[in-house]
mmCIF file of C-alpha atoms in Angstrom:
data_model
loop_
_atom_site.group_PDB
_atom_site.id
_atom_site.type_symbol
_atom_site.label_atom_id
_atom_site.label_comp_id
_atom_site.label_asym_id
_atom_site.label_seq_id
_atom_site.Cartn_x
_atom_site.Cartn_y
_atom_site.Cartn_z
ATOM 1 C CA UNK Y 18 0.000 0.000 0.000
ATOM 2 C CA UNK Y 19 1.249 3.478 -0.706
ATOM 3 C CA UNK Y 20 2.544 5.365 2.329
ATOM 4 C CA UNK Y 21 0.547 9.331 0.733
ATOM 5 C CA UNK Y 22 -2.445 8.536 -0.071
ATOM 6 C CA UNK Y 23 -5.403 8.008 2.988
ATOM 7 C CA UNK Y 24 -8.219 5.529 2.831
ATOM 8 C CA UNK Y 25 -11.337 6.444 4.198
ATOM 9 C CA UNK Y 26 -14.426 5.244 3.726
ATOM 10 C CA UNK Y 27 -15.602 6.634 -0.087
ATOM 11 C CA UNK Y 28 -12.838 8.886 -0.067
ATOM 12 C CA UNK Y 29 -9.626 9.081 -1.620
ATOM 13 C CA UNK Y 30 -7.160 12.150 -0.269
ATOM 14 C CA UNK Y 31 -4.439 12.960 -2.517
ATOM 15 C CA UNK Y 32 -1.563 14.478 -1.396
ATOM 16 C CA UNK Y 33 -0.167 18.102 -2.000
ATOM 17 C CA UNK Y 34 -1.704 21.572 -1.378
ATOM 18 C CA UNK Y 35 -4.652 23.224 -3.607
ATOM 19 C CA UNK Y 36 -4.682 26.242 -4.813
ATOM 20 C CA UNK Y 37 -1.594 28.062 -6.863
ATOM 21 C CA UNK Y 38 1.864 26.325 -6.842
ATOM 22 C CA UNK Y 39 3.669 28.988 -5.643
ATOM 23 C CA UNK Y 40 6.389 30.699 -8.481
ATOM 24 C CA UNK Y 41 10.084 30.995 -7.766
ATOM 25 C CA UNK Y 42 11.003 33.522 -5.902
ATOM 26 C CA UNK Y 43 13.265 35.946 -6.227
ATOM 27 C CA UNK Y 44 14.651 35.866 -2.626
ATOM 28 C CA UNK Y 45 16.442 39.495 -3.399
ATOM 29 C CA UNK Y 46 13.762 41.494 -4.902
ATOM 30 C CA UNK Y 47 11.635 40.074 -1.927
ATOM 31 C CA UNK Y 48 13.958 41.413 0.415
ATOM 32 C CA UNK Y 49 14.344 44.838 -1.161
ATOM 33 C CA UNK Y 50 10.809 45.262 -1.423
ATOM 34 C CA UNK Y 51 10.425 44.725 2.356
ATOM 35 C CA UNK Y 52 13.345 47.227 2.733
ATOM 36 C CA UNK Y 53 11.500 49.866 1.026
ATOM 37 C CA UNK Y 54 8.273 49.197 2.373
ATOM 38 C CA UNK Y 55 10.423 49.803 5.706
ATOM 39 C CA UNK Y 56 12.105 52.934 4.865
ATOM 40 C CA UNK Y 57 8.376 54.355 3.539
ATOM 41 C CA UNK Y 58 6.485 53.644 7.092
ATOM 42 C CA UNK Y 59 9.260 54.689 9.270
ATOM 43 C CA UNK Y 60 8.977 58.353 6.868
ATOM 44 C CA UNK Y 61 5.175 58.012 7.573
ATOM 45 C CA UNK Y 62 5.727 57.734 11.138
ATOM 46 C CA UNK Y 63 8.346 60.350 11.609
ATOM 47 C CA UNK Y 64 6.027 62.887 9.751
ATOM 48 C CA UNK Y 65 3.101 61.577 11.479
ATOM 49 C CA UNK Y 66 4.640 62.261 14.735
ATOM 50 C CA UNK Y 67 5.377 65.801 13.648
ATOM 51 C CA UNK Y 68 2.487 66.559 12.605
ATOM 52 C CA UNK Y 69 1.244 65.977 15.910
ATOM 53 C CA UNK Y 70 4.271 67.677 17.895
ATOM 54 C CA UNK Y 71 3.167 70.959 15.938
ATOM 55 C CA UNK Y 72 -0.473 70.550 17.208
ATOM 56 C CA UNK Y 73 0.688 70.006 20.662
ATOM 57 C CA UNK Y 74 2.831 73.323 20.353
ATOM 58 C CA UNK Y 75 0.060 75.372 18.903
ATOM 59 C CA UNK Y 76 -2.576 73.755 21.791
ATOM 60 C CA UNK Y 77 -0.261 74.709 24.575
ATOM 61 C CA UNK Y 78 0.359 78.275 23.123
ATOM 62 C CA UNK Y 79 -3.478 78.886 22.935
ATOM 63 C CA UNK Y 80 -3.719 77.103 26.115
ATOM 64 C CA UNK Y 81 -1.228 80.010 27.623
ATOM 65 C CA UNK Y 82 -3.167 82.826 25.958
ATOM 66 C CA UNK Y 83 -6.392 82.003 27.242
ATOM 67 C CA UNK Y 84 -4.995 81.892 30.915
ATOM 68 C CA UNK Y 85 -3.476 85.093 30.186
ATOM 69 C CA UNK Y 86 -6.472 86.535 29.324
ATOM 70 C CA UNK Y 87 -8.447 84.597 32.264
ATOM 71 C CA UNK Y 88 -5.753 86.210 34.823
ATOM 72 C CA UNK Y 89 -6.557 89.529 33.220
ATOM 73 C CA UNK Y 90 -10.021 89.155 33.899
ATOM 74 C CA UNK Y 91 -9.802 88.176 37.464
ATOM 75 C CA UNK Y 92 -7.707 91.118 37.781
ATOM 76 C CA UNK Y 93 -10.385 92.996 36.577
ATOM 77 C CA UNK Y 94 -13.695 91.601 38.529
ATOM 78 C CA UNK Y 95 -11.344 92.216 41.417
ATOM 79 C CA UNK Y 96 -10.409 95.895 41.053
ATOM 80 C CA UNK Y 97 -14.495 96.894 40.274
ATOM 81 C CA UNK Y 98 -15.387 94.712 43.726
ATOM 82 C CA UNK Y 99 -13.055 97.368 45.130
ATOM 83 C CA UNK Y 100 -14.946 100.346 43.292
ATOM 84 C CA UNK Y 101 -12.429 100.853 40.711
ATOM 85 C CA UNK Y 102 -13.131 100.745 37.003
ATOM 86 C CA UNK Y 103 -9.905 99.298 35.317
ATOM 87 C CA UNK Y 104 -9.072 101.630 32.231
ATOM 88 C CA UNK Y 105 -9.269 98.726 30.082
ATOM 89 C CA UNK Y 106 -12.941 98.483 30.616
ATOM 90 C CA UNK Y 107 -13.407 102.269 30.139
ATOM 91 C CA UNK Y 108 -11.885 102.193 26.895
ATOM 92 C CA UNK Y 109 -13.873 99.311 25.490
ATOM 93 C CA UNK Y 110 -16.782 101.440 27.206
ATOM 94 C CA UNK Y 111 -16.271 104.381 25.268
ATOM 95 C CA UNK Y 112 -14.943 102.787 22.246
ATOM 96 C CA UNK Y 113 -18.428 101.517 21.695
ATOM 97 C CA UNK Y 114 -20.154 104.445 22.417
ATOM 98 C CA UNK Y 115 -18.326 106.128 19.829
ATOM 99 C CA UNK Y 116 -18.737 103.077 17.686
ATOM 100 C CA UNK Y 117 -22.583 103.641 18.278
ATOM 101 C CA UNK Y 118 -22.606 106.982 17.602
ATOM 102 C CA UNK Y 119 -20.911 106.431 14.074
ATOM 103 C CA UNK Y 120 -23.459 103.354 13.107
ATOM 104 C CA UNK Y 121 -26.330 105.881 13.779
ATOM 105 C CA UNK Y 122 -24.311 108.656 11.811
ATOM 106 C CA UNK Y 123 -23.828 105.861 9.207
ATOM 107 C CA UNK Y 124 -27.558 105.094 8.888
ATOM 108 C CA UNK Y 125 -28.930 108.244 9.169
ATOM 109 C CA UNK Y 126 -26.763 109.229 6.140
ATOM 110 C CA UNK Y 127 -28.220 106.336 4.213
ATOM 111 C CA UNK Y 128 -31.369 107.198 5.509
ATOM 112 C CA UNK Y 129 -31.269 110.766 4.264
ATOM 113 C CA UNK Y 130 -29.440 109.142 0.977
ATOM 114 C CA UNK Y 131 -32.326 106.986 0.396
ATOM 115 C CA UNK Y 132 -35.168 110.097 0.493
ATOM 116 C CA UNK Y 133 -32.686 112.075 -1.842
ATOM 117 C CA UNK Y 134 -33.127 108.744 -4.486
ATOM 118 C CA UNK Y 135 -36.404 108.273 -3.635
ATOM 119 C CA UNK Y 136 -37.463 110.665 -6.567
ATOM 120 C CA UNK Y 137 -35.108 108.861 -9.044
ATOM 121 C CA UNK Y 138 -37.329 105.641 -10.917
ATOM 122 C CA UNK Y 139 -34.228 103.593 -11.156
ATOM 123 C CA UNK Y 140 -33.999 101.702 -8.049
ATOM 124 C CA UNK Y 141 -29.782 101.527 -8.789
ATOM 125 C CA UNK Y 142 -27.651 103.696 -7.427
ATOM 126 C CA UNK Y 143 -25.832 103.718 -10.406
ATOM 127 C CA UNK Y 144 -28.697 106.158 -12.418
ATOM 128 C CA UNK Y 145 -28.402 109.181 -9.592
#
């Protein structure tokens, strides 16, 4: 009886794999392909890993700005619990006063603009 080939009941087994014989390879090219595929993800990772260096960076340096600006605001509820109006705080005050006072400037010139057109046809400005 042969020593490869398994008797079962119905069934015959014959020995070897399925599927494609695999083709000669080229032991060399294999191995510099792996190289390369090496040298690529290592480049990958190294910019990868920069990438997320810079975002750290620019998180901490926003981080640090918006303590800054935190602190200054303490400083601020602080001095008016005391009775004192920082200068900061006036400036913004009257800054949008003044910023008020030109957007109602502004639109009652367009308002008197719009009166002077309003005998014109042409609804462009273009045909005053």
């Amino acid at each position: 009886m042969q020593d490869f080939i398994l008797e079962t009941p119905g069934k015959v087994k014959k020995p070897g794999k399925r599927g494609r014989k695999p083709a000669k390879i080229d032991l060399k090219a294999k191995l510099e392909r792996s190289r390369q595929s090496a040298r690529e993800c290592r480049a990958r990772k190294k910019l990868r890993y920069q990438y997320l260096e810079e975002l750290v960076s620019s998180r901490e340096r926003a981080i640090c700005a918006l303590r800054e600006e935190l602190e200054m605001y303490k400083q601020w509820c602080m001095a008016m619990d005391q009775g004192k109006i920082p200068s900061e705080i006036k400036a913004l005050l009257t800054g949008e006063e003044q910023g008020k006072a030109q957007q109602n400037s502004t639109k009652l010139a367009k308002a008197a603009k719009t009166d002077a057109n309003s005998s014109n046809p042409c609804k462009y400005p273009a045909c005053d």
